Amino acid sequence: MTTYLTPALAWRRLREGNERFVTGESSHPNQDASRRSSLVENQHPFAVIFGCSDSRLAAEIIFDVGLGDVFVVRTAGQVIDDAVLGSLEYSIGVLGVPLIVVLGHDSCGAVSATKSAVETGQMPVGFIRDLVERITPSVLTSLRNEQTEVNDMVVEHVKQTSQRLVDSSRVISDAIESGRAAVIGLSYSLGEGHAELVSGIGDL
Ligand SMILES: [Zn+2]
């Protein structure tokens, strides 16, 4: 019998884990052999974390969780493509996860690259260009609002990414409308290890 957390309880669990990590009191839960064995047949993660691929943003570590706790999708600059949407729809529609976390961080390399492409008019080559194109709307909005710092652009990008998930996916928007799931945006500080709430869609 599976009991699903509410979006609010899922957020509380992540927040408490992040607080332990920030203060150096991580408890490293659910990382032993018995937890591993208990998960062989199925998984019931309580949140999906869609964050930047940055090596300093390791999801299970910064929220102090373990095996089977969070479903993780990461791309550089947390840009959305069809595979990301498919992975998120799977977590919401099939696994019944109650919370999507969009996770950006300060000094993000992908957002910085986009800022410089917009400022210089010079686009990067190869598929990095694809990342920059997908972040450009967030950078343009920031500049229009006279926010010229990378970290302000990161926050704008987290907000726009959250909204775009809901606009793009029927599975996600239906789950939010029924109160079964919510989307929150967090901005993570590399120095302090703190993940701050910057946006929310749905009941929390
Ligand atoms: Zn990044």
mmCIF file of C-alpha atoms and ligand atoms in Angstrom:
data_model
loop_
_atom_site.group_PDB
_atom_site.id
_atom_site.type_symbol
_atom_site.label_atom_id
_atom_site.label_comp_id
_atom_site.label_asym_id
_atom_site.label_seq_id
_atom_site.Cartn_x
_atom_site.Cartn_y
_atom_site.Cartn_z
ATOM 1 C CA MET A 1 0.000 0.000 0.000
ATOM 2 C CA THR A 2 1.452 3.298 -1.087
ATOM 3 C CA THR A 3 0.639 6.531 0.646
ATOM 4 C CA TYR A 4 1.471 9.590 -1.399
ATOM 5 C CA LEU A 5 2.593 12.793 0.246
ATOM 6 C CA THR A 6 0.772 16.037 -0.461
ATOM 7 C CA PRO A 7 2.755 18.663 -2.416
ATOM 8 C CA ALA A 8 3.133 20.677 0.820
ATOM 9 C CA LEU A 9 4.522 17.722 2.794
ATOM 10 C CA ALA A 10 6.891 16.817 -0.042
ATOM 11 C CA TRP A 11 8.232 20.377 -0.070
ATOM 12 C CA ARG A 12 8.584 20.317 3.703
ATOM 13 C CA ARG A 13 10.626 17.118 3.535
ATOM 14 C CA LEU A 14 12.990 18.608 0.936
ATOM 15 C CA ARG A 15 13.253 21.868 2.878
ATOM 16 C CA GLU A 16 14.161 20.058 6.099
ATOM 17 C CA GLY A 17 16.770 17.962 4.271
ATOM 18 C CA ASN A 18 18.280 21.086 2.735
ATOM 19 C CA GLU A 19 18.423 22.736 6.178
ATOM 20 C CA ARG A 20 20.361 19.746 7.531
ATOM 21 C CA PHE A 21 22.764 19.973 4.572
ATOM 22 C CA VAL A 22 23.278 23.735 5.038
ATOM 23 C CA THR A 23 24.170 23.343 8.703
ATOM 24 C CA GLY A 24 26.431 20.336 8.131
ATOM 25 C CA GLU A 25 24.025 17.973 9.913
ATOM 26 C CA SER A 26 23.068 15.699 7.016
ATOM 27 C CA SER A 27 21.656 12.354 8.166
ATOM 28 C CA HIS A 28 22.242 10.506 4.826
ATOM 29 C CA PRO A 29 18.936 8.598 5.039
ATOM 30 C CA ASN A 30 17.911 5.613 2.894
ATOM 31 C CA GLN A 31 21.362 4.778 1.574
ATOM 32 C CA ASP A 32 21.978 1.332 3.047
ATOM 33 C CA ALA A 33 21.655 -2.236 1.703
ATOM 34 C CA SER A 34 18.227 -2.840 3.265
ATOM 35 C CA ARG A 35 16.820 0.264 1.595
ATOM 36 C CA ARG A 36 18.317 -0.928 -1.686
ATOM 37 C CA SER A 37 16.652 -4.355 -1.346
ATOM 38 C CA SER A 38 13.297 -2.842 -0.438
ATOM 39 C CA LEU A 39 13.218 -0.929 -3.710
ATOM 40 C CA VAL A 40 13.933 -3.730 -6.171
ATOM 41 C CA GLU A 41 10.299 -4.286 -7.159
ATOM 42 C CA ASN A 42 9.136 -0.676 -7.352
ATOM 43 C CA GLN A 43 9.766 2.975 -6.573
ATOM 44 C CA HIS A 44 7.626 5.694 -4.990
ATOM 45 C CA PRO A 45 9.696 8.885 -5.034
ATOM 46 C CA PHE A 46 8.040 11.839 -3.260
ATOM 47 C CA ALA A 47 9.424 14.556 -5.558
ATOM 48 C CA VAL A 48 10.931 15.066 -8.981
ATOM 49 C CA ILE A 49 13.873 17.410 -9.179
ATOM 50 C CA PHE A 50 14.458 19.022 -12.546
ATOM 51 C CA GLY A 51 17.684 20.944 -12.166
ATOM 52 C CA CYS A 52 20.853 22.151 -13.817
ATOM 53 C CA SER A 53 23.502 19.497 -14.542
ATOM 54 C CA ASP A 54 26.150 21.493 -12.675
ATOM 55 C CA SER A 55 28.360 19.103 -10.674
ATOM 56 C CA ARG A 56 27.829 21.172 -7.531
ATOM 57 C CA LEU A 57 24.058 20.697 -7.613
ATOM 58 C CA ALA A 58 23.920 16.977 -6.729
ATOM 59 C CA ALA A 59 20.249 16.524 -5.942
ATOM 60 C CA GLU A 60 20.310 13.756 -3.323
ATOM 61 C CA ILE A 61 23.167 15.390 -1.441
ATOM 62 C CA ILE A 62 21.819 18.938 -1.191
ATOM 63 C CA PHE A 63 18.379 17.736 -0.023
ATOM 64 C CA ASP A 64 19.805 14.987 2.187
ATOM 65 C CA VAL A 65 17.729 12.148 0.752
ATOM 66 C CA GLY A 66 18.597 8.666 -0.481
ATOM 67 C CA LEU A 67 17.651 5.797 -2.781
ATOM 68 C CA GLY A 68 14.085 5.862 -4.074
ATOM 69 C CA ASP A 69 13.342 9.312 -2.631
ATOM 70 C CA VAL A 70 13.582 11.642 -5.621
ATOM 71 C CA PHE A 71 13.224 11.225 -9.367
ATOM 72 C CA VAL A 72 15.916 13.369 -10.997
ATOM 73 C CA VAL A 73 16.085 15.014 -14.414
ATOM 74 C CA ARG A 74 18.986 17.346 -15.137
ATOM 75 C CA THR A 75 20.134 19.309 -18.179
ATOM 76 C CA ALA A 76 22.567 22.233 -18.374
ATOM 77 C CA GLY A 77 20.655 25.393 -17.462
ATOM 78 C CA GLN A 78 17.620 23.136 -16.751
ATOM 79 C CA VAL A 79 16.443 23.611 -20.338
ATOM 80 C CA ILE A 80 13.318 21.764 -21.438
ATOM 81 C CA ASP A 81 13.134 19.417 -24.414
ATOM 82 C CA ASP A 82 10.791 16.573 -25.351
ATOM 83 C CA ALA A 83 12.789 13.982 -23.377
ATOM 84 C CA VAL A 84 12.604 16.196 -20.273
ATOM 85 C CA LEU A 85 8.844 16.596 -20.660
ATOM 86 C CA GLY A 86 8.473 12.846 -21.177
ATOM 87 C CA SER A 87 10.503 12.104 -18.048
ATOM 88 C CA LEU A 88 8.481 14.580 -15.982
ATOM 89 C CA GLU A 89 5.179 13.244 -17.327
ATOM 90 C CA TYR A 90 6.299 9.724 -16.398
ATOM 91 C CA SER A 91 7.075 10.804 -12.837
ATOM 92 C CA ILE A 92 3.753 12.639 -12.437
ATOM 93 C CA GLY A 93 1.444 10.422 -14.482
ATOM 94 C CA VAL A 94 2.840 6.947 -13.807
ATOM 95 C CA LEU A 95 4.737 7.216 -10.512
ATOM 96 C CA GLY A 96 2.239 9.658 -8.950
ATOM 97 C CA VAL A 97 4.877 12.086 -7.693
ATOM 98 C CA PRO A 98 3.215 15.083 -5.969
ATOM 99 C CA LEU A 99 5.889 17.744 -6.446
ATOM 100 C CA ILE A 100 8.043 19.037 -9.311
ATOM 101 C CA VAL A 101 11.025 21.134 -8.262
ATOM 102 C CA VAL A 102 12.684 23.350 -10.863
ATOM 103 C CA LEU A 103 16.174 23.945 -9.519
ATOM 104 C CA GLY A 104 18.506 26.686 -10.726
ATOM 105 C CA HIS A 105 21.600 28.054 -9.038
ATOM 106 C CA ASP A 106 23.678 31.214 -8.788
ATOM 107 C CA SER A 107 26.587 31.758 -11.213
ATOM 108 C CA CYS A 108 25.046 29.227 -13.638
ATOM 109 C CA GLY A 109 27.406 28.688 -16.589
ATOM 110 C CA ALA A 110 24.586 28.116 -19.085
ATOM 111 C CA VAL A 111 22.783 31.312 -18.064
ATOM 112 C CA SER A 112 26.084 33.250 -18.114
ATOM 113 C CA ALA A 113 26.804 31.940 -21.637
ATOM 114 C CA THR A 114 23.345 33.092 -22.740
ATOM 115 C CA LYS A 115 23.830 36.505 -21.164
ATOM 116 C CA SER A 116 27.079 36.948 -23.077
ATOM 117 C CA ALA A 117 25.531 35.678 -26.353
ATOM 118 C CA VAL A 118 22.731 38.231 -26.005
ATOM 119 C CA GLU A 119 25.163 41.023 -25.141
ATOM 120 C CA THR A 120 27.682 40.303 -27.901
ATOM 121 C CA GLY A 121 25.354 38.884 -30.543
ATOM 122 C CA GLN A 122 27.701 35.943 -30.907
ATOM 123 C CA MET A 123 26.132 32.495 -30.615
ATOM 124 C CA PRO A 124 28.109 29.454 -29.426
ATOM 125 C CA VAL A 125 28.633 26.606 -31.882
ATOM 126 C CA GLY A 126 27.363 23.033 -31.869
ATOM 127 C CA PHE A 127 24.565 21.954 -29.581
ATOM 128 C CA ILE A 128 25.548 24.444 -26.887
ATOM 129 C CA ARG A 129 23.756 26.870 -29.160
ATOM 130 C CA ASP A 130 20.564 24.889 -28.530
ATOM 131 C CA LEU A 131 20.917 25.448 -24.766
ATOM 132 C CA VAL A 132 21.513 29.168 -25.256
ATOM 133 C CA GLU A 133 18.489 29.520 -27.546
ATOM 134 C CA ARG A 134 16.259 27.936 -24.920
ATOM 135 C CA ILE A 135 17.524 30.244 -22.152
ATOM 136 C CA THR A 136 17.429 33.430 -24.254
ATOM 137 C CA PRO A 137 13.744 34.323 -23.522
ATOM 138 C CA SER A 138 14.517 34.395 -19.773
ATOM 139 C CA VAL A 139 17.572 36.623 -20.293
ATOM 140 C CA LEU A 140 15.611 38.992 -22.546
ATOM 141 C CA THR A 141 12.834 39.322 -19.958
ATOM 142 C CA SER A 142 15.412 40.083 -17.249
ATOM 143 C CA LEU A 143 17.048 42.761 -19.374
ATOM 144 C CA ARG A 144 13.666 44.304 -20.160
ATOM 145 C CA ASN A 145 13.080 44.496 -16.387
ATOM 146 C CA GLU A 146 16.488 46.126 -15.961
ATOM 147 C CA GLN A 147 17.922 43.088 -14.183
ATOM 148 C CA THR A 148 21.436 42.771 -15.531
ATOM 149 C CA GLU A 149 22.979 40.369 -13.001
ATOM 150 C CA VAL A 150 23.361 36.684 -13.855
ATOM 151 C CA ASN A 151 21.761 35.634 -10.571
ATOM 152 C CA ASP A 152 18.628 37.676 -11.302
ATOM 153 C CA MET A 153 18.487 35.999 -14.711
ATOM 154 C CA VAL A 154 18.736 32.596 -13.019
ATOM 155 C CA VAL A 155 15.661 33.388 -10.911
ATOM 156 C CA GLU A 156 13.765 34.602 -13.987
ATOM 157 C CA HIS A 157 14.780 31.443 -15.832
ATOM 158 C CA VAL A 158 13.537 29.222 -12.985
ATOM 159 C CA LYS A 159 10.174 31.010 -13.065
ATOM 160 C CA GLN A 160 9.824 30.825 -16.844
ATOM 161 C CA THR A 161 10.891 27.179 -16.908
ATOM 162 C CA SER A 162 8.254 26.307 -14.290
ATOM 163 C CA GLN A 163 5.535 28.081 -16.246
ATOM 164 C CA ARG A 164 6.638 26.489 -19.513
ATOM 165 C CA LEU A 165 6.369 22.978 -18.028
ATOM 166 C CA VAL A 166 2.778 23.648 -17.085
ATOM 167 C CA ASP A 167 1.954 25.289 -20.430
ATOM 168 C CA SER A 168 3.565 22.476 -22.433
ATOM 169 C CA SER A 169 2.271 19.382 -20.663
ATOM 170 C CA ARG A 170 -1.355 18.385 -20.297
ATOM 171 C CA VAL A 171 -0.389 15.648 -17.809
ATOM 172 C CA ILE A 172 1.327 18.200 -15.565
ATOM 173 C CA SER A 173 -1.337 20.906 -15.847
ATOM 174 C CA ASP A 174 -4.122 18.389 -15.109
ATOM 175 C CA ALA A 175 -2.265 17.147 -12.007
ATOM 176 C CA ILE A 176 -1.914 20.730 -10.765
ATOM 177 C CA GLU A 177 -5.540 21.596 -11.468
ATOM 178 C CA SER A 178 -6.750 18.593 -9.491
ATOM 179 C CA GLY A 179 -4.486 19.547 -6.552
ATOM 180 C CA ARG A 180 -2.559 16.281 -6.852
ATOM 181 C CA ALA A 181 0.736 17.995 -7.740
ATOM 182 C CA ALA A 182 2.459 21.374 -7.602
ATOM 183 C CA VAL A 183 5.497 22.947 -9.241
ATOM 184 C CA ILE A 184 7.943 25.014 -7.209
ATOM 185 C CA GLY A 185 10.984 26.959 -8.353
ATOM 186 C CA LEU A 186 14.112 27.053 -6.202
ATOM 187 C CA SER A 187 17.320 29.023 -6.553
ATOM 188 C CA TYR A 188 20.325 27.350 -4.951
ATOM 189 C CA SER A 189 23.323 29.177 -3.529
ATOM 190 C CA LEU A 190 26.563 27.331 -4.346
ATOM 191 C CA GLY A 191 28.339 28.977 -1.422
ATOM 192 C CA GLU A 192 25.767 28.486 1.328
ATOM 193 C CA GLY A 193 24.071 25.349 0.034
ATOM 194 C CA HIS A 194 20.667 26.912 0.620
ATOM 195 C CA ALA A 195 17.780 26.368 -1.831
ATOM 196 C CA GLU A 196 15.421 29.357 -1.741
ATOM 197 C CA LEU A 197 11.802 29.277 -2.889
ATOM 198 C CA VAL A 198 11.336 31.738 -5.782
ATOM 199 C CA SER A 199 8.059 30.604 -7.381
ATOM 200 C CA GLY A 200 5.142 28.235 -6.995
ATOM 201 C CA ILE A 201 2.312 26.960 -9.175
ATOM 202 C CA GLY A 202 -0.558 25.010 -7.613
ATOM 203 C CA ASP A 203 -1.678 24.420 -4.025
ATOM 204 C CA LEU A 204 1.111 24.184 -1.484
HETATM 205 ZN ZN ZN B 1 23.974 25.732 -14.103
#
